[in-house]
Short mmCIF file of C-alpha atoms in Angstrom, two decimals:
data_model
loop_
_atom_site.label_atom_id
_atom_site.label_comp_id
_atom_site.label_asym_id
_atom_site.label_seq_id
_atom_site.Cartn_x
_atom_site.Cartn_y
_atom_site.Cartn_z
CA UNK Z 1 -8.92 11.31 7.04
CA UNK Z 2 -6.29 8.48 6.84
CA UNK Z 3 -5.85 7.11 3.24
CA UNK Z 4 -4.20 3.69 1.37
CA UNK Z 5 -2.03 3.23 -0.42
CA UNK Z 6 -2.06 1.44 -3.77
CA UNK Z 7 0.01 1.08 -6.97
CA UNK Z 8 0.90 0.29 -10.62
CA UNK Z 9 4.49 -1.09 -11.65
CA UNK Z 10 7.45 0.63 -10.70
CA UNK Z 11 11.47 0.03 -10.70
CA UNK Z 12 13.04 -2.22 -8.14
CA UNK Z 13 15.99 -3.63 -7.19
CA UNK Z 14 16.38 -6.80 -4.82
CA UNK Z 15 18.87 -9.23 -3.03
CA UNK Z 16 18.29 -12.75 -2.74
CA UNK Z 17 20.97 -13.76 -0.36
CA UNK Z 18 24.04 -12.36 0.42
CA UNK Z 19 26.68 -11.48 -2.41
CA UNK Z 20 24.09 -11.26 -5.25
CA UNK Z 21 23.77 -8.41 -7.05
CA UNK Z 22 20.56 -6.28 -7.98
CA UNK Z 23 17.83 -6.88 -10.39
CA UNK Z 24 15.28 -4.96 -11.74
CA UNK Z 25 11.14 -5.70 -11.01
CA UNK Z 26 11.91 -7.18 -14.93
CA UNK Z 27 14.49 -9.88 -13.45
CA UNK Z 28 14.60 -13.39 -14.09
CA UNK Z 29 14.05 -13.74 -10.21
CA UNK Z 30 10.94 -15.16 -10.05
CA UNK Z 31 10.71 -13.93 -6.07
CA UNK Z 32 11.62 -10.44 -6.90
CA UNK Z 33 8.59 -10.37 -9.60
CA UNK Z 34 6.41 -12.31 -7.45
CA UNK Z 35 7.04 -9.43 -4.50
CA UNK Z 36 6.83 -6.80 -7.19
CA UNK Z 37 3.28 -8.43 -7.88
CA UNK Z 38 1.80 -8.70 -4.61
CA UNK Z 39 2.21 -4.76 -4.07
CA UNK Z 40 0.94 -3.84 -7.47
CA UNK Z 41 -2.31 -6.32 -6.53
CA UNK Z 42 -2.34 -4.49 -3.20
CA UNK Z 43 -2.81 -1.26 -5.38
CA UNK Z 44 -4.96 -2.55 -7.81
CA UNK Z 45 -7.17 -4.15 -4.99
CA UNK Z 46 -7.38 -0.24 -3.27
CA UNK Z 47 -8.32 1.05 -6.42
CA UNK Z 48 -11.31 -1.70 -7.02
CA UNK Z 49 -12.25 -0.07 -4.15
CA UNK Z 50 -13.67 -3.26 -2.49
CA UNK Z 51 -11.62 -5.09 0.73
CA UNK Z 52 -12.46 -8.09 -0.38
CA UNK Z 53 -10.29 -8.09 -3.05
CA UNK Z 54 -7.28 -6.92 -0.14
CA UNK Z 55 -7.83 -9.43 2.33
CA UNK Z 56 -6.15 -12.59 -0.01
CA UNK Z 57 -3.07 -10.52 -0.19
CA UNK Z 58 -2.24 -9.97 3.58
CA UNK Z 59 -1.21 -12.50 5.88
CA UNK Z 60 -4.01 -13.99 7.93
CA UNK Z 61 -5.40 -13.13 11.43
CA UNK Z 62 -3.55 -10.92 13.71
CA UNK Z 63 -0.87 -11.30 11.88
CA UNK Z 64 -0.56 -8.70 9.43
CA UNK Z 65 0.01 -5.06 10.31
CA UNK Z 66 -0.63 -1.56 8.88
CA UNK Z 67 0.61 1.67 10.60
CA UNK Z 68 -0.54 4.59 8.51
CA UNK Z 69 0.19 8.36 10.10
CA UNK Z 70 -1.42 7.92 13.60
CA UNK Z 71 -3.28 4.47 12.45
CA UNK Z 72 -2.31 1.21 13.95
CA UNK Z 73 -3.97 -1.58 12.44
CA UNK Z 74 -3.06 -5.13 14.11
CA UNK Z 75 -4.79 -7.99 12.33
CA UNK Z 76 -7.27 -8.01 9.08
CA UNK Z 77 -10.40 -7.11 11.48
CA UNK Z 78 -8.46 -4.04 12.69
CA UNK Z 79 -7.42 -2.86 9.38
CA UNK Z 80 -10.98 -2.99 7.27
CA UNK Z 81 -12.91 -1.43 10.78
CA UNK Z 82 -10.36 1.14 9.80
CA UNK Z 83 -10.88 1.21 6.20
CA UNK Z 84 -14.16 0.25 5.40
CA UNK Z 85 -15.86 3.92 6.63
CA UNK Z 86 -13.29 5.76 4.54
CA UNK Z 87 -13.75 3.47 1.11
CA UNK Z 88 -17.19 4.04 1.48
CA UNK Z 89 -16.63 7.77 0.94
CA UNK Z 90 -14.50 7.41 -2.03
CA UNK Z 91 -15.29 7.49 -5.89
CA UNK Z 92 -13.48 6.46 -8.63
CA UNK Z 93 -9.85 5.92 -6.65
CA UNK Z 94 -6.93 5.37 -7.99
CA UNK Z 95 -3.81 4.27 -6.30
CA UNK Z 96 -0.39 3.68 -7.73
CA UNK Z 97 2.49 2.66 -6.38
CA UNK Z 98 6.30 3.63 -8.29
CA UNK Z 99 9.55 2.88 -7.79
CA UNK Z 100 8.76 0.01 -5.96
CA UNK Z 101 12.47 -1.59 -4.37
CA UNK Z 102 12.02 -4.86 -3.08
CA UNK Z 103 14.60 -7.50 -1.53
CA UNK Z 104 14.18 -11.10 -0.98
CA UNK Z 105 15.68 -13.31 1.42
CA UNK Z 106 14.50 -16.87 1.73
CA UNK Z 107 10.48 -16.90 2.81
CA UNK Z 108 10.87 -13.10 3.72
CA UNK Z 109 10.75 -9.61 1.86
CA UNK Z 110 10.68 -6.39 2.38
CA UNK Z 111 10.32 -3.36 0.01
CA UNK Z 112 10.15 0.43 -0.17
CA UNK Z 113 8.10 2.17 -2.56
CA UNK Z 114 6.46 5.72 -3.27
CA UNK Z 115 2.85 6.09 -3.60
CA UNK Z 116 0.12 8.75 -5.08
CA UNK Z 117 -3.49 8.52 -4.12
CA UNK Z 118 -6.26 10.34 -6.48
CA UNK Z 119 -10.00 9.95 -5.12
CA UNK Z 120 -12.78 11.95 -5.07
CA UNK Z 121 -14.48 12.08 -1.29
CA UNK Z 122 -18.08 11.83 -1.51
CA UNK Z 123 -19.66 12.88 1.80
CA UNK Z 124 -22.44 16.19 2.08
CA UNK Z 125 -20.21 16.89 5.38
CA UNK Z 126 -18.20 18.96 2.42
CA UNK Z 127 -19.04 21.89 0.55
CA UNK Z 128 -20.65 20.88 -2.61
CA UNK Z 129 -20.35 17.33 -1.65
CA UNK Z 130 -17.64 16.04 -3.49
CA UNK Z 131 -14.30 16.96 -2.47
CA UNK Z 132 -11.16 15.92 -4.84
CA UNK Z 133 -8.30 15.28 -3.02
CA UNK Z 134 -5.09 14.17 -4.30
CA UNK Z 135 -1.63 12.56 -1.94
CA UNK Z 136 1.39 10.96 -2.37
CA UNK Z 137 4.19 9.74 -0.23
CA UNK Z 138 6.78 6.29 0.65
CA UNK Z 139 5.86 2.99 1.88
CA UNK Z 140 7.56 0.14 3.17
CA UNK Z 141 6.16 -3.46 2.77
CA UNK Z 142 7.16 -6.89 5.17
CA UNK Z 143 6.40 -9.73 2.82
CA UNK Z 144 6.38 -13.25 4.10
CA UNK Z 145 5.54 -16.33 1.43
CA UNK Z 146 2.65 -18.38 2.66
CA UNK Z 147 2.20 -21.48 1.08
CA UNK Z 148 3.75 -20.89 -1.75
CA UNK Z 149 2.66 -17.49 -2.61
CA UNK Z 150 3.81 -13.79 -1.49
CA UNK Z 151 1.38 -11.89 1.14
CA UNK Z 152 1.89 -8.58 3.02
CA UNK Z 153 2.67 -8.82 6.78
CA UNK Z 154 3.25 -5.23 7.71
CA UNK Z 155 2.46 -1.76 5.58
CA UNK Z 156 4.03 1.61 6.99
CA UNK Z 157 2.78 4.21 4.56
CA UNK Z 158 4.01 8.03 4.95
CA UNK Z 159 2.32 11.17 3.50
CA UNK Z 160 4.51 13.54 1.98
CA UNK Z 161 3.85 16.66 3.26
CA UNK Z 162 1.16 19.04 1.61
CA UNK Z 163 3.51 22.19 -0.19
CA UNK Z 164 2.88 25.30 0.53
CA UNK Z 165 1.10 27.66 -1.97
CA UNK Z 166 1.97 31.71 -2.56
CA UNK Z 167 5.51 32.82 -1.64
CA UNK Z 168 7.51 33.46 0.96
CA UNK Z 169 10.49 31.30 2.76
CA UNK Z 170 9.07 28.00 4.61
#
């Protein structure tokens, strides 16, 4: 089962044009906040739970895209056919995203960021018929501003992978 990924604040650091130097998710850079902002929406939008509250944040059309582990998602149709079975299963999610790092550079953006995922999957296909599952792992966001205001163009999420339990060498 492929999962989002979602977010509270985090730390970042971002260039806005050659020969500047960093500045935190707190800067003065209005860009760099406004970046920071769009990706903690994103995660606050996963958590609601509800894709209509994710589609205003994402570029329109087929031109947004979302590759999660073996998911390719081209275009906002793409993406919810993808999601919408999955949030369906969930209860009470919550997604955060930390240490989010993003740089600016006229109308474009990019950042990296780590992620953690906390749901409980509803479905009687599992024993007892609620299954928690908790994930984490890193991101990277494409941010273009659209009139005016910040949206996500591309998402490339990565799960960390699950560690091993008991001991022995790996």
């Amino acid at each position: 089962m492929a999962l989002l990924v979602v977010g509270g604040a985090g730390l970042a650091a971002a260039h806005e044009g050659e020969g500047q130097k960093p500045a935190g998710a707190a800067s003065s850079d209005p860009n760099t906040r406004a970046v920071v902002g769009t990706l903690e929406n994103y995660a606050r939008a996963i958590t609601s739970n509800d894709l209509s509250q994710i589609k205003p944040l994402f570029v329109p059309g087929d031109n947004f895209s979302y590759f999660e582990g073996t998911f390719v998602n081209i275009g906002w149709q793409s993406y919810s056919e993808h999601m919408a079975p999955e949030m369906k299963l969930f209860d009470k999610p919550s997604y955060r995203l930390t240490d989010i790092r993003p740089f600016v550079s006229g109308d474009l953006a990019y950042a990296t960021f780590a992620w953690a995922m906390d749901v409980t999957v509803v479905s009687d296909k599992v024993e007892g018929g609620r299954h928690p599952v908790s994930m984490n792992g890193m991101g990277t966001a494409v941010l273009s501003r659209v009139d005016g205001q910040w949206k996500i163009r591309h998402l490339h999420t990565a799960r960390a992978p699950a560690k091993r339990d008991g001991g022995g060498s790996h």
